[in-house]
PDB file of C-alpha atoms in Angstrom:
ATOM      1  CA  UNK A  30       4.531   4.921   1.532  1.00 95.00           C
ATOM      2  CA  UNK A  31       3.155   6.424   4.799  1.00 98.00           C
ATOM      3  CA  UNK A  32       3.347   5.971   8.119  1.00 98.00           C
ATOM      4  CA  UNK A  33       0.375   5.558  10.847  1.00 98.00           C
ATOM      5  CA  UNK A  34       0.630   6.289  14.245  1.00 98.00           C
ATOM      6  CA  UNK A  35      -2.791   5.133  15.996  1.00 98.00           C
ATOM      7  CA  UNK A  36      -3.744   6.835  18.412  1.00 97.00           C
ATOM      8  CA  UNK A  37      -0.370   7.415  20.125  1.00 96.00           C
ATOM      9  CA  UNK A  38       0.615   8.647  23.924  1.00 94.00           C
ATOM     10  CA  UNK A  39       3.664  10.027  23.870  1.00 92.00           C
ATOM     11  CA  UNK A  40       4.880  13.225  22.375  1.00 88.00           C
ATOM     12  CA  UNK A  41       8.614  12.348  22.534  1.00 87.00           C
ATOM     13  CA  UNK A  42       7.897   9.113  20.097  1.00 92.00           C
ATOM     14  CA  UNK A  43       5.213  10.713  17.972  1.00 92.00           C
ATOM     15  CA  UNK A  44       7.614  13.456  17.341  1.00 89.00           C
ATOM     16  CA  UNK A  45      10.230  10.875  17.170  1.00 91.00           C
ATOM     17  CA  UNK A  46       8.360   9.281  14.436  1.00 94.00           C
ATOM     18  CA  UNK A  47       7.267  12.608  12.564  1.00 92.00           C
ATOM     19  CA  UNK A  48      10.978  13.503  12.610  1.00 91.00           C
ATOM     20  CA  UNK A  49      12.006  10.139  11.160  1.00 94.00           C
ATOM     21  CA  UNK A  50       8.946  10.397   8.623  1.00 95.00           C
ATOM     22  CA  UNK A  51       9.862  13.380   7.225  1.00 93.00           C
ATOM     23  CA  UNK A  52      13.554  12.937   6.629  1.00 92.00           C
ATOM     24  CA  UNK A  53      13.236   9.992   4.975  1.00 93.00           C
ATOM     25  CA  UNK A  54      10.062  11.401   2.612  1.00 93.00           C
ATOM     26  CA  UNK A  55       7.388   9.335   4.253  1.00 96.00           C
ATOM     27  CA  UNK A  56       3.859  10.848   4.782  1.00 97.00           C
ATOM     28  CA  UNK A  57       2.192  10.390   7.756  1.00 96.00           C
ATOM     29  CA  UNK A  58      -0.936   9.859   9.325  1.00 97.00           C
ATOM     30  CA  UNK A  59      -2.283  10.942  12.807  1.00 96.00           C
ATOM     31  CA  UNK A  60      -5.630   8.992  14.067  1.00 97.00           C
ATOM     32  CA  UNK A  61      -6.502  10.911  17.248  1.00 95.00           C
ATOM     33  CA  UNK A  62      -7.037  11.799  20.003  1.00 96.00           C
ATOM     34  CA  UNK A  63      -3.771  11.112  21.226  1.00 92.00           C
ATOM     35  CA  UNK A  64      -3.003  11.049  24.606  1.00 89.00           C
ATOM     36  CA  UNK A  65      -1.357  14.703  24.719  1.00 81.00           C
ATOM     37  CA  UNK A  66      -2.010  17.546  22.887  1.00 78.00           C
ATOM     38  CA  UNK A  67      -0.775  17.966  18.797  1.00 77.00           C
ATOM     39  CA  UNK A  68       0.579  21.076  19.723  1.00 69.00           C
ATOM     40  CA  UNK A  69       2.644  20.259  22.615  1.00 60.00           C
ATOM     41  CA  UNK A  70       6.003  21.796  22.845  1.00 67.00           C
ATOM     42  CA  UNK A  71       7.883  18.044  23.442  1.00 66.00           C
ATOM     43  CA  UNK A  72       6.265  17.022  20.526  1.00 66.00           C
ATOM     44  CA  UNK A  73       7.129  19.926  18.516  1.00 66.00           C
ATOM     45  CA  UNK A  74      10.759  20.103  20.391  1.00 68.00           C
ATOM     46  CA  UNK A  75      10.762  16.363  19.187  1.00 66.00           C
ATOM     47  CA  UNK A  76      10.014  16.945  15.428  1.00 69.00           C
ATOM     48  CA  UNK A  77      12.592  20.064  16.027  1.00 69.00           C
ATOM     49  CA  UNK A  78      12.481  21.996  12.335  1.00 76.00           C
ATOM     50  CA  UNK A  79      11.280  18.540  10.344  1.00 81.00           C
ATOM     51  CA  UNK A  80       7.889  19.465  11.110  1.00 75.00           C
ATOM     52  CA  UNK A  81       8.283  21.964   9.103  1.00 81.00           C
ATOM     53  CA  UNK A  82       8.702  19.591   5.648  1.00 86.00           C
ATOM     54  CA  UNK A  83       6.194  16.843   7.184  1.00 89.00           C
ATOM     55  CA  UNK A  84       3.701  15.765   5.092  1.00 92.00           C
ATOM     56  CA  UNK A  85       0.978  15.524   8.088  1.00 91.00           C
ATOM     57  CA  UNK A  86      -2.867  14.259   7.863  1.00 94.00           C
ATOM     58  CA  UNK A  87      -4.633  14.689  10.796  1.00 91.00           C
ATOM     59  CA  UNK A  88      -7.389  12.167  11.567  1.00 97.00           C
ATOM     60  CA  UNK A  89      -9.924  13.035  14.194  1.00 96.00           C
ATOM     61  CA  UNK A  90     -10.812   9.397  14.454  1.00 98.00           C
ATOM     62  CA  UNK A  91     -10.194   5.549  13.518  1.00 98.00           C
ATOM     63  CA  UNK A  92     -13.569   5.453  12.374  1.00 98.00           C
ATOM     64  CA  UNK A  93     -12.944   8.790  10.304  1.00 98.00           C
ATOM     65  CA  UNK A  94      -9.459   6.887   8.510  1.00 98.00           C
ATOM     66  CA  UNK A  95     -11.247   3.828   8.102  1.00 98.00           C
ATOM     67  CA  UNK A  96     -14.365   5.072   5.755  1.00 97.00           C
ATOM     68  CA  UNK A  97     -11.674   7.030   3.849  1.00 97.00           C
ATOM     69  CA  UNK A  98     -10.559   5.709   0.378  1.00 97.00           C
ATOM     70  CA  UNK A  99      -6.910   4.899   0.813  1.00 97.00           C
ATOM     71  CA  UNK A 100      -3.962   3.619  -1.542  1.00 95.00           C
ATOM     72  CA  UNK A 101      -2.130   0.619  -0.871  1.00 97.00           C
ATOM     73  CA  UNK A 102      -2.368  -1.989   2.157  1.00 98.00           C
ATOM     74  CA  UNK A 103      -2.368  -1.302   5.714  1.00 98.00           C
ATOM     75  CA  UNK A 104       0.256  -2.975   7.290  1.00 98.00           C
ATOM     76  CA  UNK A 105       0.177  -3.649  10.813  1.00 98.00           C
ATOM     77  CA  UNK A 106       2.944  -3.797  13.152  1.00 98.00           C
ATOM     78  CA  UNK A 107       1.959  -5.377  16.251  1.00 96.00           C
ATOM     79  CA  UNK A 108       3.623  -8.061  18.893  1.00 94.00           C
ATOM     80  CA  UNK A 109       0.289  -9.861  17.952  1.00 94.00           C
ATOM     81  CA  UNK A 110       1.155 -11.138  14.473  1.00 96.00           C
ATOM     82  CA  UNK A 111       3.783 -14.466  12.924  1.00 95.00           C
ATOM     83  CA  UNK A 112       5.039 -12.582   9.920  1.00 98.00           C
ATOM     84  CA  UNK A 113       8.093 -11.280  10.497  1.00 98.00           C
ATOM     85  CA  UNK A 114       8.911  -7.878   9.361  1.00 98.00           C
ATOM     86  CA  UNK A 115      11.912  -8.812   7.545  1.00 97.00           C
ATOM     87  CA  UNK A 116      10.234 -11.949   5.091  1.00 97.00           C
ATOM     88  CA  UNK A 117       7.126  -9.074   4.210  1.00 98.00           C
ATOM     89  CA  UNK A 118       7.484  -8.003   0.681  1.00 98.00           C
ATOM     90  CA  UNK A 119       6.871  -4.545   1.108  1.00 97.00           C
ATOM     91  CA  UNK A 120       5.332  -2.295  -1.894  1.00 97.00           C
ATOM     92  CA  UNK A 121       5.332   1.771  -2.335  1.00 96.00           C
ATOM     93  CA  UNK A 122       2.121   2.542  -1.321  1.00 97.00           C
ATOM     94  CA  UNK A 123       1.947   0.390   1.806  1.00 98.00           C
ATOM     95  CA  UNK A 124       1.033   2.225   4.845  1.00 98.00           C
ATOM     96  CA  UNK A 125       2.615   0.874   7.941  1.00 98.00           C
ATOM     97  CA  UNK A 126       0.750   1.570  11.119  1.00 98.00           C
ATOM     98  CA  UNK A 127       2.073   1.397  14.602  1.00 98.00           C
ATOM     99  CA  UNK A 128      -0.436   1.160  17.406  1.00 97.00           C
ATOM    100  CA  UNK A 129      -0.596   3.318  21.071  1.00 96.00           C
ATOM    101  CA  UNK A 130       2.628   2.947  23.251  1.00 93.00           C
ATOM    102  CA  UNK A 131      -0.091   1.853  26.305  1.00 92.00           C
ATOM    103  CA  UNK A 132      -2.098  -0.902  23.994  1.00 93.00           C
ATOM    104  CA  UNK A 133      -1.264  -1.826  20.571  1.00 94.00           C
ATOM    105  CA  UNK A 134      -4.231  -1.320  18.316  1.00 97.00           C
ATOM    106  CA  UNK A 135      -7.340  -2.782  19.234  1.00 97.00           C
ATOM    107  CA  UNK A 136      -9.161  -6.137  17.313  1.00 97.00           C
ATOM    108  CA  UNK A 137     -11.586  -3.585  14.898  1.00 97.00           C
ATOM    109  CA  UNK A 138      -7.727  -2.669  13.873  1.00 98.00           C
ATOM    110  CA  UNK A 139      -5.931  -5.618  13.332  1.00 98.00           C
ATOM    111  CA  UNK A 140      -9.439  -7.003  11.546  1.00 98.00           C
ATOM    112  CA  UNK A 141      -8.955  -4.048   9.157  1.00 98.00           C
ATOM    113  CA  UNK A 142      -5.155  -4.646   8.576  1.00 98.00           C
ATOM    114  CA  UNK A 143      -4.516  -6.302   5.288  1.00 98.00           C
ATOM    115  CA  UNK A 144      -1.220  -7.236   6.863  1.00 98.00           C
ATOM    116  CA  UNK A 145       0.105  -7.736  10.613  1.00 98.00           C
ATOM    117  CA  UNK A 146       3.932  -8.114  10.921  1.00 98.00           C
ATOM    118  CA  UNK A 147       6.513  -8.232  13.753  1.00 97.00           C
ATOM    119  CA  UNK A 148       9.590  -7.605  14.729  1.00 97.00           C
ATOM    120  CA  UNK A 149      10.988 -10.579  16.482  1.00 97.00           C
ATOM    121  CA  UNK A 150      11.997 -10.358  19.817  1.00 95.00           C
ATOM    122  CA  UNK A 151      13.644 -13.009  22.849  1.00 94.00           C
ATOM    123  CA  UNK A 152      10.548 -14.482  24.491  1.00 92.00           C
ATOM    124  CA  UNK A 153      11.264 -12.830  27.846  1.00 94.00           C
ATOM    125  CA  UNK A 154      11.039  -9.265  25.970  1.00 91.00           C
ATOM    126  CA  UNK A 155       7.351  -8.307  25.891  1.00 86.00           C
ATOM    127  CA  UNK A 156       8.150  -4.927  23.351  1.00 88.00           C
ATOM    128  CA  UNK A 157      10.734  -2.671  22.170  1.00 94.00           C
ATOM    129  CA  UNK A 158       9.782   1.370  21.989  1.00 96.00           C
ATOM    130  CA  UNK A 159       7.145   2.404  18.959  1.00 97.00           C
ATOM    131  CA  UNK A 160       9.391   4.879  17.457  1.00 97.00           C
ATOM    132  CA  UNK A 161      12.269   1.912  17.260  1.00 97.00           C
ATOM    133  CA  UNK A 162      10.017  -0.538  15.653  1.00 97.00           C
ATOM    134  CA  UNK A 163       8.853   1.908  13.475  1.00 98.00           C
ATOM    135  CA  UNK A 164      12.006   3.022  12.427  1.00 98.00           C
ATOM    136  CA  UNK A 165      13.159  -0.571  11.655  1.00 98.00           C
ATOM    137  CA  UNK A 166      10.036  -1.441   9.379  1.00 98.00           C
ATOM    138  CA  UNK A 167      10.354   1.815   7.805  1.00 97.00           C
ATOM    139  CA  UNK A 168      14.248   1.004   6.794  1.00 96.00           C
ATOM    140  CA  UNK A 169      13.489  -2.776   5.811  1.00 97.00           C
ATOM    141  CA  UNK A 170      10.234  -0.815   3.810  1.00 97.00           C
ATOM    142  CA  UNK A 171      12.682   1.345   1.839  1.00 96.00           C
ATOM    143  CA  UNK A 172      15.643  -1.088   1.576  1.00 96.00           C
ATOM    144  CA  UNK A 173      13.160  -3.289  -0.218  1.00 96.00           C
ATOM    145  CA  UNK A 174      11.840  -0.946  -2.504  1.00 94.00           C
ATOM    146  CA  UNK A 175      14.731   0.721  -3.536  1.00 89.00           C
ATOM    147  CA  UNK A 176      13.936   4.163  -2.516  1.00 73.00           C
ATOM    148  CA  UNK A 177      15.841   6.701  -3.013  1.00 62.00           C
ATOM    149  CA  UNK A 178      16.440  10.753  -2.381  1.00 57.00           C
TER     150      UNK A 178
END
């Protein structure tokens, strides 16, 4: 299983979500450019010492991840999809892609998702944080396969 952060804007949640990645064993993948720089102390001071055990790609485009061969489906989480998160039958090699904090991911994205899923939310809440939602679909992910440490 990995976890894709597209194109993200914050260091705090990018860190966030490398921190979360690599104590629970998840890979992940970074489509850039981001909207800071990789090697910005709050990102770092956000990973703290994980980023040291991270298992980190570095992608210096969508366009770049998308004509790479890749295991598994792409799963989408995005406000824009009627799946939610919690009825997907997740599978070990599914990578699970959140989109920029500022935009989601953009159509050419959610075109090349095999799967879009949400997290439902009360109709007067437009979003909840990235590194929250990822962190939920990442726990239901595991709980469902049965992973273990």
């Amino acid at each position: 299983m990995r976890l894709v952060l597209f194109e993200p804007d914050i260091p705090q949640n990018a860190g966030t979500m490398m921190r979360l990645a690599a104590a629970l064993g998840v890979a992940v993948d970074l489509i850039e450019p981001c909207g800071f720089l990789v090697d910005d102390r709050r990102l770092r001071r956000a990973a703290m010492d994980y980023a040291d055990f991270l298992d980190l790609t570095r992608w210096t485009s969508w366009r770049r991840y998308a004509e790479s061969p890749h295991p598994g489906r792409l799963v989408l989480l995005t406000t824009r999809a009627s799946q939610p998160y919690t009825g997907f039958a997740f599978a070990p090699s599914d990578r699970i892609m959140v989109g920029r904090e500022s935009a989601g991911a953009p159509d050419d994205v959610h075109d090349a998702a095999d799967a879009r899923i949400v997290i439902p939310l009360r109709p007067e809440a437009r979003s909840i944080n990235v590194a929250t939602a990822a962190a939920m679909a990442l726990g239901e992910a595991i709980r469902q396969i049965g992973a273990s440490f």
